[in-house]
mmCIF file of C-alpha atoms and ligand atoms in Angstrom:
data_model
loop_
_atom_site.group_PDB
_atom_site.id
_atom_site.type_symbol
_atom_site.label_atom_id
_atom_site.label_comp_id
_atom_site.label_asym_id
_atom_site.label_seq_id
_atom_site.Cartn_x
_atom_site.Cartn_y
_atom_site.Cartn_z
ATOM 1 C CA MET A 1 141.826 167.245 72.106
ATOM 2 C CA MET A 2 139.918 164.433 73.420
ATOM 3 C CA SER A 3 140.479 161.475 76.042
ATOM 4 C CA VAL A 4 140.300 158.031 74.997
ATOM 5 C CA SER A 5 140.471 154.818 77.117
ATOM 6 C CA LEU A 6 141.922 151.829 75.508
ATOM 7 C CA ASN A 7 143.652 148.727 76.766
ATOM 8 C CA ILE A 8 147.089 148.041 75.514
ATOM 9 C CA ASN A 9 148.877 144.817 76.213
ATOM 10 C CA GLY A 10 146.396 144.040 78.992
ATOM 11 C CA ARG A 11 146.929 147.391 80.728
ATOM 12 C CA ASP A 12 143.908 149.944 80.635
ATOM 13 C CA ARG A 13 145.316 153.336 79.577
ATOM 14 C CA SER A 14 143.745 156.835 78.944
ATOM 15 C CA VAL A 15 145.417 159.038 76.350
ATOM 16 C CA ASN A 16 144.837 162.506 74.963
ATOM 17 C CA VAL A 17 144.397 162.599 71.093
ATOM 18 C CA ASP A 18 143.325 164.713 68.215
ATOM 19 C CA GLY A 19 141.426 163.567 65.249
ATOM 20 C CA ALA A 20 144.812 163.443 63.186
ATOM 21 C CA ASP A 21 146.633 161.201 65.814
ATOM 22 C CA THR A 22 147.034 157.840 64.683
ATOM 23 C CA LEU A 23 147.367 154.671 66.962
ATOM 24 C CA LEU A 24 151.160 154.527 65.966
ATOM 25 C CA ASP A 25 151.557 158.070 67.049
ATOM 26 C CA VAL A 26 150.151 157.208 70.422
ATOM 27 C CA LEU A 27 151.837 154.044 70.950
ATOM 28 C CA ARG A 28 155.330 155.391 70.238
ATOM 29 C CA GLU A 29 155.018 158.952 71.376
ATOM 30 C CA GLN A 30 152.666 158.812 74.441
ATOM 31 C CA VAL A 31 152.976 155.512 75.581
ATOM 32 C CA GLY A 32 156.434 154.930 74.695
ATOM 33 C CA LEU A 33 156.078 151.448 73.164
ATOM 34 C CA LEU A 34 158.694 151.717 70.355
ATOM 35 C CA GLY A 35 158.594 148.175 69.273
ATOM 36 C CA THR A 36 155.821 148.977 66.698
ATOM 37 C CA LYS A 37 157.889 150.371 63.765
ATOM 38 C CA GLU A 38 157.312 153.506 61.731
ATOM 39 C CA GLY A 39 157.717 152.789 58.011
ATOM 40 C CA CYS A 40 155.924 154.096 55.070
ATOM 41 C CA VAL A 41 152.931 155.692 57.214
ATOM 42 C CA GLU A 42 150.678 154.892 54.112
ATOM 43 C CA GLY A 43 149.337 151.423 55.216
ATOM 44 C CA GLU A 44 151.722 149.669 52.631
ATOM 45 C CA CYS A 45 154.597 148.046 54.551
ATOM 46 C CA GLY A 46 153.064 146.292 57.539
ATOM 47 C CA ALA A 47 156.068 147.432 59.907
ATOM 48 C CA CYS A 48 153.445 149.231 62.145
ATOM 49 C CA THR A 49 151.178 146.043 62.559
ATOM 50 C CA VAL A 50 149.397 145.702 65.824
ATOM 51 C CA LEU A 51 146.371 143.517 66.906
ATOM 52 C CA ILE A 52 142.968 145.325 67.597
ATOM 53 C CA ASP A 53 140.641 142.987 69.392
ATOM 54 C CA GLY A 54 142.932 140.221 68.166
ATOM 55 C CA ALA A 55 142.823 141.347 64.269
ATOM 56 C CA PRO A 56 145.949 142.751 62.767
ATOM 57 C CA VAL A 57 145.776 146.395 61.566
ATOM 58 C CA ASP A 58 148.010 149.017 60.135
ATOM 59 C CA SER A 59 148.302 151.364 63.210
ATOM 60 C CA CYS A 60 149.885 154.059 60.969
ATOM 61 C CA ILE A 61 146.308 154.552 59.108
ATOM 62 C CA TYR A 62 144.264 153.545 62.282
ATOM 63 C CA ALA A 63 142.793 156.745 63.894
ATOM 64 C CA ALA A 64 143.772 156.605 67.761
ATOM 65 C CA ALA A 65 140.237 157.801 68.552
ATOM 66 C CA ALA A 66 138.822 154.796 66.892
ATOM 67 C CA ALA A 67 140.788 152.494 69.538
ATOM 68 C CA GLY A 68 138.809 153.713 72.429
ATOM 69 C CA GLY A 69 137.184 150.638 74.218
ATOM 70 C CA ARG A 70 139.285 148.206 72.428
ATOM 71 C CA GLN A 71 142.044 145.703 73.301
ATOM 72 C CA VAL A 72 145.405 146.741 71.669
ATOM 73 C CA THR A 73 148.165 144.196 71.473
ATOM 74 C CA THR A 74 151.686 145.179 70.426
ATOM 75 C CA ILE A 75 154.764 143.402 69.784
ATOM 76 C CA GLU A 76 155.829 144.085 73.393
ATOM 77 C CA GLY A 77 152.253 142.355 74.601
ATOM 78 C CA LEU A 78 153.741 139.142 72.635
ATOM 79 C CA ALA A 79 157.458 139.164 73.671
ATOM 80 C CA ARG A 80 158.998 138.357 76.747
ATOM 81 C CA PRO A 81 162.902 138.252 76.819
ATOM 82 C CA GLY A 82 163.816 134.463 77.280
ATOM 83 C CA ASP A 83 160.117 133.544 76.950
ATOM 84 C CA TYR A 84 159.638 133.694 73.374
ATOM 85 C CA SER A 85 156.605 132.505 71.559
ATOM 86 C CA PRO A 86 156.921 129.446 69.136
ATOM 87 C CA ILE A 87 156.767 132.071 65.991
ATOM 88 C CA GLN A 88 159.246 134.131 67.622
ATOM 89 C CA GLN A 89 161.769 131.388 68.373
ATOM 90 C CA ALA A 90 161.234 129.879 64.969
ATOM 91 C CA PHE A 91 162.284 133.630 63.378
ATOM 92 C CA ILE A 92 165.440 133.514 65.606
ATOM 93 C CA ASP A 93 166.536 129.860 65.019
ATOM 94 C CA GLY A 94 165.636 129.955 61.063
ATOM 95 C CA GLY A 95 167.007 133.551 60.143
ATOM 96 C CA GLY A 96 163.894 135.159 59.748
ATOM 97 C CA VAL A 97 165.475 138.167 61.648
ATOM 98 C CA GLN A 98 168.034 140.165 59.655
ATOM 99 C CA CYS A 99 167.913 143.922 60.061
ATOM 100 C CA GLY A 100 164.821 143.511 62.442
ATOM 101 C CA PHE A 101 162.843 146.473 61.187
ATOM 102 C CA CYS A 102 159.996 144.564 59.715
ATOM 103 C CA THR A 103 159.982 141.824 62.355
ATOM 104 C CA PRO A 104 157.333 143.142 64.705
ATOM 105 C CA GLY A 105 154.931 143.597 62.392
ATOM 106 C CA PHE A 106 155.432 139.938 60.758
ATOM 107 C CA ILE A 107 155.445 138.445 64.092
ATOM 108 C CA VAL A 108 152.003 140.296 65.035
ATOM 109 C CA THR A 109 150.523 139.282 61.924
ATOM 110 C CA LEU A 110 151.697 135.570 62.068
ATOM 111 C CA THR A 111 150.308 135.411 65.692
ATOM 112 C CA ALA A 112 146.852 136.460 64.519
ATOM 113 C CA LEU A 113 147.023 133.755 61.859
ATOM 114 C CA LEU A 114 148.189 130.930 63.976
ATOM 115 C CA ARG A 115 145.689 131.950 66.473
ATOM 116 C CA ARG A 116 142.881 131.614 64.264
ATOM 117 C CA ASN A 117 144.444 128.686 62.081
ATOM 118 C CA PRO A 118 147.194 126.503 63.697
ATOM 119 C CA ASP A 119 147.960 124.785 60.725
ATOM 120 C CA PRO A 120 148.152 127.229 57.766
ATOM 121 C CA SER A 121 149.167 126.208 54.305
ATOM 122 C CA ARG A 122 151.841 128.036 52.605
ATOM 123 C CA ASP A 123 149.075 129.940 50.468
ATOM 124 C CA GLU A 124 147.454 131.034 53.566
ATOM 125 C CA ILE A 125 150.504 132.268 55.200
ATOM 126 C CA ASN A 126 151.453 134.112 51.889
ATOM 127 C CA ASN A 127 147.853 135.622 51.908
ATOM 128 C CA ALA A 128 148.232 136.742 55.672
ATOM 129 C CA LEU A 129 151.676 138.185 55.052
ATOM 130 C CA SER A 130 150.546 140.236 51.763
ATOM 131 C CA GLY A 131 150.584 143.519 53.710
ATOM 132 C CA ASN A 132 154.077 142.983 55.250
ATOM 133 C CA ILE A 133 157.126 143.835 53.117
ATOM 134 C CA CYS A 134 160.737 142.696 54.165
ATOM 135 C CA ARG A 135 163.589 144.188 52.615
ATOM 136 C CA CYS A 136 166.333 141.667 53.783
ATOM 137 C CA THR A 137 165.141 138.134 54.006
ATOM 138 C CA GLY A 138 163.519 137.267 50.676
ATOM 139 C CA TYR A 139 160.809 136.085 52.803
ATOM 140 C CA SER A 140 161.576 132.236 52.402
ATOM 141 C CA GLN A 141 162.998 131.926 56.121
ATOM 142 C CA ILE A 142 159.901 134.016 57.486
ATOM 143 C CA ILE A 143 157.466 131.588 55.616
ATOM 144 C CA GLU A 144 159.405 128.658 56.529
ATOM 145 C CA ALA A 145 159.367 129.622 60.196
ATOM 146 C CA ALA A 146 155.518 129.668 60.201
ATOM 147 C CA LEU A 147 155.436 126.044 58.671
ATOM 148 C CA LEU A 148 157.569 124.851 60.975
ATOM 149 C CA VAL A 149 155.264 126.164 63.828
ATOM 150 C CA ALA A 150 152.411 124.925 62.215
ATOM 151 C CA ALA A 151 153.760 121.627 61.697
ATOM 152 C CA ALA A 152 154.839 121.336 65.543
ATOM 153 C CA ALA A 153 151.688 122.566 66.493
ATOM 154 C CA THR A 154 149.671 119.749 64.758
ATOM 155 C CA SER A 155 152.150 116.808 64.992
ATOM 156 C CA THR A 156 150.824 113.918 67.410
ATOM 157 C CA PRO A 157 153.622 113.052 69.928
ATOM 158 C CA THR A 158 154.391 109.241 69.678
ATOM 159 C CA PRO A 159 152.938 107.595 72.704
ATOM 160 C CA ALA A 160 155.306 106.458 75.176
ATOM 161 C CA GLY A 161 156.806 102.972 74.561
ATOM 162 C CA ALA A 162 155.620 103.034 70.750
ATOM 163 C CA VAL A 163 157.890 101.986 68.313
ATOM 164 C CA ALA A 164 158.015 104.205 65.047
ATOM 165 C CA GLN A 165 157.344 102.400 61.790
HETATM 166 S S1 LIG B 1 154.281 152.270 58.461
HETATM 167 FE FE1 LIG B 1 152.073 151.497 58.549
HETATM 168 S S2 LIG B 1 151.817 150.329 56.844
HETATM 169 FE FE2 LIG B 1 153.904 150.833 56.666
HETATM 170 S S1 LIG B 2 164.578 141.853 58.318
HETATM 171 FE FE1 LIG B 2 165.221 143.800 57.392
HETATM 172 S S2 LIG B 2 163.570 144.631 56.471
HETATM 173 FE FE2 LIG B 2 162.899 142.429 57.054
#
């Protein structure tokens, strides 16, 4: 076992891990953050997606020891009941959440995309989501939610008193 210090959702933590422990194991079993889901455990479905220093990774295939000294953000670091981010609200409003198992991974992945590119194209959204699988929605509501957030972020408010043409 070795002690690893990392920052999870803005809080410094010290955890004891062995070489076989994944970051997903640590988050769910030691830290008790259950929003990050355990799906395929093979890096294929994206249910376990978290941000490491702002970039999305599959925590099921990321060695916990490698997270030492890094900033880890889970869905709990993005979600606040009653204070949802634009992409979270768009999922809720647009039917992007059905069973919800995949949702944390999609939200984390799209949050990273929208931070680095506030106005992604449909193709860029599709590419960003290529590692996230949803068995319920057919993806269209999820992609539309991301496009809606992009459109809202880049729309120019009409100046007060101006008349729309
Ligand atoms: S559980 Fe990690 S990619 Fe599926
Ligand atoms: S909402 Fe059920 S797997 Fe995506």
